Short mmCIF file of C-alpha atoms in Angstrom, two decimals:
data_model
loop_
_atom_site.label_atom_id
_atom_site.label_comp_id
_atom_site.label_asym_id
_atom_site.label_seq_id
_atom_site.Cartn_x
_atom_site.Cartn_y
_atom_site.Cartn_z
CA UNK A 13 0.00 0.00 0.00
CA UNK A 14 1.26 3.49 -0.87
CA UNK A 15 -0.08 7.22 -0.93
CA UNK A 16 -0.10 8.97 -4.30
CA UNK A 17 -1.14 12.92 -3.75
CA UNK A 18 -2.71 11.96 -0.52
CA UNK A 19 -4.76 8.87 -1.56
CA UNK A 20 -3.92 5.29 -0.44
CA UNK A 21 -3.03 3.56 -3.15
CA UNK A 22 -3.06 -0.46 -3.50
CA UNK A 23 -1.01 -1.64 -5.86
CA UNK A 24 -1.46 -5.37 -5.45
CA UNK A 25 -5.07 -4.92 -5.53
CA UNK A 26 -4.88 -3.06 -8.73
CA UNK A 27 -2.94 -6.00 -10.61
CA UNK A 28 -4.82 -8.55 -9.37
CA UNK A 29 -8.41 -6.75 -10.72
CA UNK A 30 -6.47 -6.31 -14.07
CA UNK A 31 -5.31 -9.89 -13.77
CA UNK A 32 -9.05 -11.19 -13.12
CA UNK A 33 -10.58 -9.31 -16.28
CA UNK A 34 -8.49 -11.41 -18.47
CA UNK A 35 -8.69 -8.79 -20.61
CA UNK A 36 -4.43 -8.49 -21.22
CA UNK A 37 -2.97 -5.20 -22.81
CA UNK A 38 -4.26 -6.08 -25.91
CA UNK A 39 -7.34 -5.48 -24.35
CA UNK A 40 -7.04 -2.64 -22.69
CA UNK A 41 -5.96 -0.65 -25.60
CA UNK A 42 -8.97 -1.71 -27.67
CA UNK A 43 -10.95 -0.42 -24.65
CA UNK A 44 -10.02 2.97 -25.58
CA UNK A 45 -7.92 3.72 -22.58
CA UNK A 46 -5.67 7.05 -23.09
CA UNK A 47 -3.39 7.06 -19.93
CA UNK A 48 -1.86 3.58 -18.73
CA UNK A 49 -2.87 1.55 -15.29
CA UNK A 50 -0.98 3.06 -12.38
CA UNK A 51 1.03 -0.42 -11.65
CA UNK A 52 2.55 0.26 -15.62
CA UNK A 53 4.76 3.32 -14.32
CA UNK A 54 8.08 2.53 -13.38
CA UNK A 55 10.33 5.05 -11.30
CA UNK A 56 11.96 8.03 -13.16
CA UNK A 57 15.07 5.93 -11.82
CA UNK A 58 14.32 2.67 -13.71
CA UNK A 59 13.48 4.42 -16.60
CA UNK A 60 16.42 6.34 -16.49
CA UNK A 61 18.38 2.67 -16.16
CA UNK A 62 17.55 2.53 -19.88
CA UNK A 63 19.54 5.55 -21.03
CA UNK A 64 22.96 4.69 -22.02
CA UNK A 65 25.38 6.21 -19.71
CA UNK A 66 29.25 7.64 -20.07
CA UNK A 67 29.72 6.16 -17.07
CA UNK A 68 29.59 2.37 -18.51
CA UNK A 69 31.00 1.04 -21.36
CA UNK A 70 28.29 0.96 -23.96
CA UNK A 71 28.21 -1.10 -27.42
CA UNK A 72 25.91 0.19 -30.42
CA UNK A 73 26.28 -3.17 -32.36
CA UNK A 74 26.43 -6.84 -30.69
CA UNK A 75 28.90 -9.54 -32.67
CA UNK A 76 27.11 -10.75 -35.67
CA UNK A 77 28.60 -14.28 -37.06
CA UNK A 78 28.18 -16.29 -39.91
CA UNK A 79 27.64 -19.29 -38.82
CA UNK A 80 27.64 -21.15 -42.35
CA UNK A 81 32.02 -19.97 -41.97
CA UNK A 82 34.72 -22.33 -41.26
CA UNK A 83 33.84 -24.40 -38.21
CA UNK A 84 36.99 -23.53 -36.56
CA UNK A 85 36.49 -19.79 -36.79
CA UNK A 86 32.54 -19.90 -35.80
CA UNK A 87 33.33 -21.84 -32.74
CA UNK A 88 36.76 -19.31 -32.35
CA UNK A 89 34.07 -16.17 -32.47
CA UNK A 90 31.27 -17.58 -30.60
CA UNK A 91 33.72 -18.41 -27.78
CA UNK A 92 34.66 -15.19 -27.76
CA UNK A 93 31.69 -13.35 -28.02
CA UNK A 94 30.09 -15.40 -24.82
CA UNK A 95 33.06 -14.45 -22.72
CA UNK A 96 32.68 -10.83 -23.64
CA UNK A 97 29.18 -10.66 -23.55
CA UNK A 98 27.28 -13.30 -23.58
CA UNK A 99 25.21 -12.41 -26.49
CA UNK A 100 25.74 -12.07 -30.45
CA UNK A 101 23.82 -11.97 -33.47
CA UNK A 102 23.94 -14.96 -35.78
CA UNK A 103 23.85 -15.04 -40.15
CA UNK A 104 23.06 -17.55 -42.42
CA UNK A 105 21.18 -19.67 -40.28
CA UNK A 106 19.54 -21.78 -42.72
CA UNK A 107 15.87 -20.44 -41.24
CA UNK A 108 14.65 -19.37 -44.33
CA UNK A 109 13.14 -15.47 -44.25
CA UNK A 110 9.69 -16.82 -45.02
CA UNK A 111 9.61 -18.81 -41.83
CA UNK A 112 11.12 -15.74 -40.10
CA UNK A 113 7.74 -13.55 -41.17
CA UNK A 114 5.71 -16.41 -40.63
CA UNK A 115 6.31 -16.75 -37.37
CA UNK A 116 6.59 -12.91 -36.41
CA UNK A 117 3.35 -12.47 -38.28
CA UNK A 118 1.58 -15.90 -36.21
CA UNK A 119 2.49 -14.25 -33.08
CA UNK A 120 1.33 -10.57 -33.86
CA UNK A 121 -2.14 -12.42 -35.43
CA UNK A 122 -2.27 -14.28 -31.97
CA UNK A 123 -2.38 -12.06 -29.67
CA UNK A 124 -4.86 -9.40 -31.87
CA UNK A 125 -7.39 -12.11 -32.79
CA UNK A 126 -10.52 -13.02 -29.98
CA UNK A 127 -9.17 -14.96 -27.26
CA UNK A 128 -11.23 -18.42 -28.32
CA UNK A 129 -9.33 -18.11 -31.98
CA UNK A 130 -5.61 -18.53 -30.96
CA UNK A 131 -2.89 -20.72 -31.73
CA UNK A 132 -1.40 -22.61 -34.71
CA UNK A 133 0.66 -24.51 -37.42
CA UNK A 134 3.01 -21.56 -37.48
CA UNK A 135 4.68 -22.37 -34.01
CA UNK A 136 5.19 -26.28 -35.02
CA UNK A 137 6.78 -24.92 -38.33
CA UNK A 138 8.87 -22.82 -36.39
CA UNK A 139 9.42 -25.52 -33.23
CA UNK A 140 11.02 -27.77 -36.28
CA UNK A 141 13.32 -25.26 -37.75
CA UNK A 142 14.56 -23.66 -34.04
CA UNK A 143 15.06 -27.23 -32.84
CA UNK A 144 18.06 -28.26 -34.75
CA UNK A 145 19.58 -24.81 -34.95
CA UNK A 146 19.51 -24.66 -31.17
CA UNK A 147 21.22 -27.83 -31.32
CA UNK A 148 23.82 -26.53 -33.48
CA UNK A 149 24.39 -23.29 -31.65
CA UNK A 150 25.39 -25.60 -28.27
CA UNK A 151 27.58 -27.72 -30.04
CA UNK A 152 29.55 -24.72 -30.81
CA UNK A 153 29.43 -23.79 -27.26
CA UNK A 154 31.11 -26.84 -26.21
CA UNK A 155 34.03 -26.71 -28.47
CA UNK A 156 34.60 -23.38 -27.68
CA UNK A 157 34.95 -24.51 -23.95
CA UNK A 158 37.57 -27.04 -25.19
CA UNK A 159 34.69 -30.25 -24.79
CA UNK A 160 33.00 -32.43 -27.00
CA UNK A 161 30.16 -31.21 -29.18
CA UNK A 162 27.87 -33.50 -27.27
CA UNK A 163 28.47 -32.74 -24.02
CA UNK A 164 25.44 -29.92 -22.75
CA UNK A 165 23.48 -33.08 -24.96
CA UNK A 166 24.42 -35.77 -22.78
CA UNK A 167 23.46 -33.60 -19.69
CA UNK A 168 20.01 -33.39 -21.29
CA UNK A 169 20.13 -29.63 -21.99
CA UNK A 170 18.36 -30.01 -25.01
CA UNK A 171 15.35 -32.12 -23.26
CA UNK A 172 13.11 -29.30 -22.90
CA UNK A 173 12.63 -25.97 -24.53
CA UNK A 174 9.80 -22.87 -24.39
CA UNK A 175 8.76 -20.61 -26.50
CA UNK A 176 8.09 -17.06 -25.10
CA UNK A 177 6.27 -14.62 -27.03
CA UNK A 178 6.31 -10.93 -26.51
CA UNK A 179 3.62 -8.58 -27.46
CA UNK A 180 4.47 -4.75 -27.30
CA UNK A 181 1.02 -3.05 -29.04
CA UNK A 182 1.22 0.82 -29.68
CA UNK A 183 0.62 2.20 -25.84
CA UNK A 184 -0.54 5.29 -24.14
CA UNK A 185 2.46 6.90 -22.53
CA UNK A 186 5.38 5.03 -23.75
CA UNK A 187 8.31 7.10 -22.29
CA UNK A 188 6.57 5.74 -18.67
CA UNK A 189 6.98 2.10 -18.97
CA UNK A 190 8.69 -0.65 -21.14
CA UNK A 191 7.80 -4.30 -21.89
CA UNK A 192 10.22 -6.38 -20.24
CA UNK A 193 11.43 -5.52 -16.54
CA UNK A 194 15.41 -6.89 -15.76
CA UNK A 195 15.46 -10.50 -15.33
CA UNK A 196 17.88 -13.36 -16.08
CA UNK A 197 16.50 -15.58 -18.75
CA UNK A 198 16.42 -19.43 -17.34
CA UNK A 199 18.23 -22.39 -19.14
CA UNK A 200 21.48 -22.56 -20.83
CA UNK A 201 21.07 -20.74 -24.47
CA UNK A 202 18.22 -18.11 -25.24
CA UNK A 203 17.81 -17.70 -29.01
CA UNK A 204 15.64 -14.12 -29.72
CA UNK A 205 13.62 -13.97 -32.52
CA UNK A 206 13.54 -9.73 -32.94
CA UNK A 207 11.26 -7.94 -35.14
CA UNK A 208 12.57 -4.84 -36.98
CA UNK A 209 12.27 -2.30 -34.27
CA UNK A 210 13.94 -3.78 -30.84
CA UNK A 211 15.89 -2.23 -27.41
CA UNK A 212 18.07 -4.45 -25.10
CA UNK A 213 20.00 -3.94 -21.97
CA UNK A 214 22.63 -6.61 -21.31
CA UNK A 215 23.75 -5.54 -17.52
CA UNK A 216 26.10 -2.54 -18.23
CA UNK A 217 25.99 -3.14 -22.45
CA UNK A 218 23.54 -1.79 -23.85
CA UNK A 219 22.20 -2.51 -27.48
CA UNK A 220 20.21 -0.99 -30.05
CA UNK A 221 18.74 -2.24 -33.25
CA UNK A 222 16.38 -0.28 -35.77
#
């Protein structure tokens, strides 16, 4: 419980009656709504967390590899990019771009159609073609750490997978809130699917594409 301009305020409340009208932020910006929820704002502090800073060293561009190089010199770069920064942007993939829109266009369609219409083909196409490159992408891991290419296999890191799906509509008051608070993404690889407009903040690195 807080006090805004002299008015008790309950956040917890607040989220759970959003949270029981099932109605998701999809929903409230069809209702019309022209000012966001009160539990949306974050502090002028976090927000300002977002800002790069000349008091951290800050990256404009991540390490893009080919990955379709020289086996030697993929693993060579991806070992080097993970001990730098954990993160790096991968060519020649062998997804082909079709799939790519496909599946950035199943997931917009999802989460804008009526709640009783969603969910399709487009994630098992895409479930198929992730599989095996995630599978690839570890391998590499592994001989850059010196080990066998099947060694996060045999420890049954490739057992189980998810696939997470954010939704970022056009929202009232966007310089008050973002779409993904700070967290540490669980399991041993994350492989981000970005559409053509993205921010990220890697600790003290931070990256933007456009």
């Amino acid at each position: 419980m807080s006090t805004v301009s002299g008015q008790p305020y309950d956040r917890l409340k607040e989220i759970k009656q959003f949270e029981d009208s099932k109605l998701g932020v999809k929903g409230l910006l069809d209702s019309g709504i022209t000012s966001i929820p009160r539990f949306f704002i974050h502090p002028s502090e976090t927000l300002s967390d977002l800002k790069p800073t000349t008091r951290l060293q800050t990256y404009t561009t991540i390490p893009t590899i080919d990955i379709s190089d020289q086996r030697s010199k993929v693993v060579e770069q991806v070992a080097l990019a993970c001990r730098e920064l954990g993160f790096f942007q991968i060519v020649n993939h062998g997804i082909a771009l079709e799939v790519v829109d496909r599946i950035i266009g199943a997931v917009k369609g999802f989460h804008e159609q009526p709640a009783e219409e969603k969910a399709r083909k487009e994630v098992m196409e895409w479930d198929g073609k992730i599989k095996p490159l995630g599978m690839f992408l570890m391998e590499l891991l592994c001989e850059g750490l010196g080990l066998k290419s099947e060694k996060l296999e045999e420890i049954t890191c490739l057992e189980g997978r998810a696939l997470v799906e954010n939704y970022y509509p056009c929202w009232p008051q966007p310089n008050c809130t973002f779409g993904n608070e700070c967290h540490i993404d669980p399991g041993v690889l994350t492989v981000l699917l970005r559409d053509h407009m993205v921010v990220y903040k890697l600790n003290v690195v931070v990256i933007v594409n456009g």
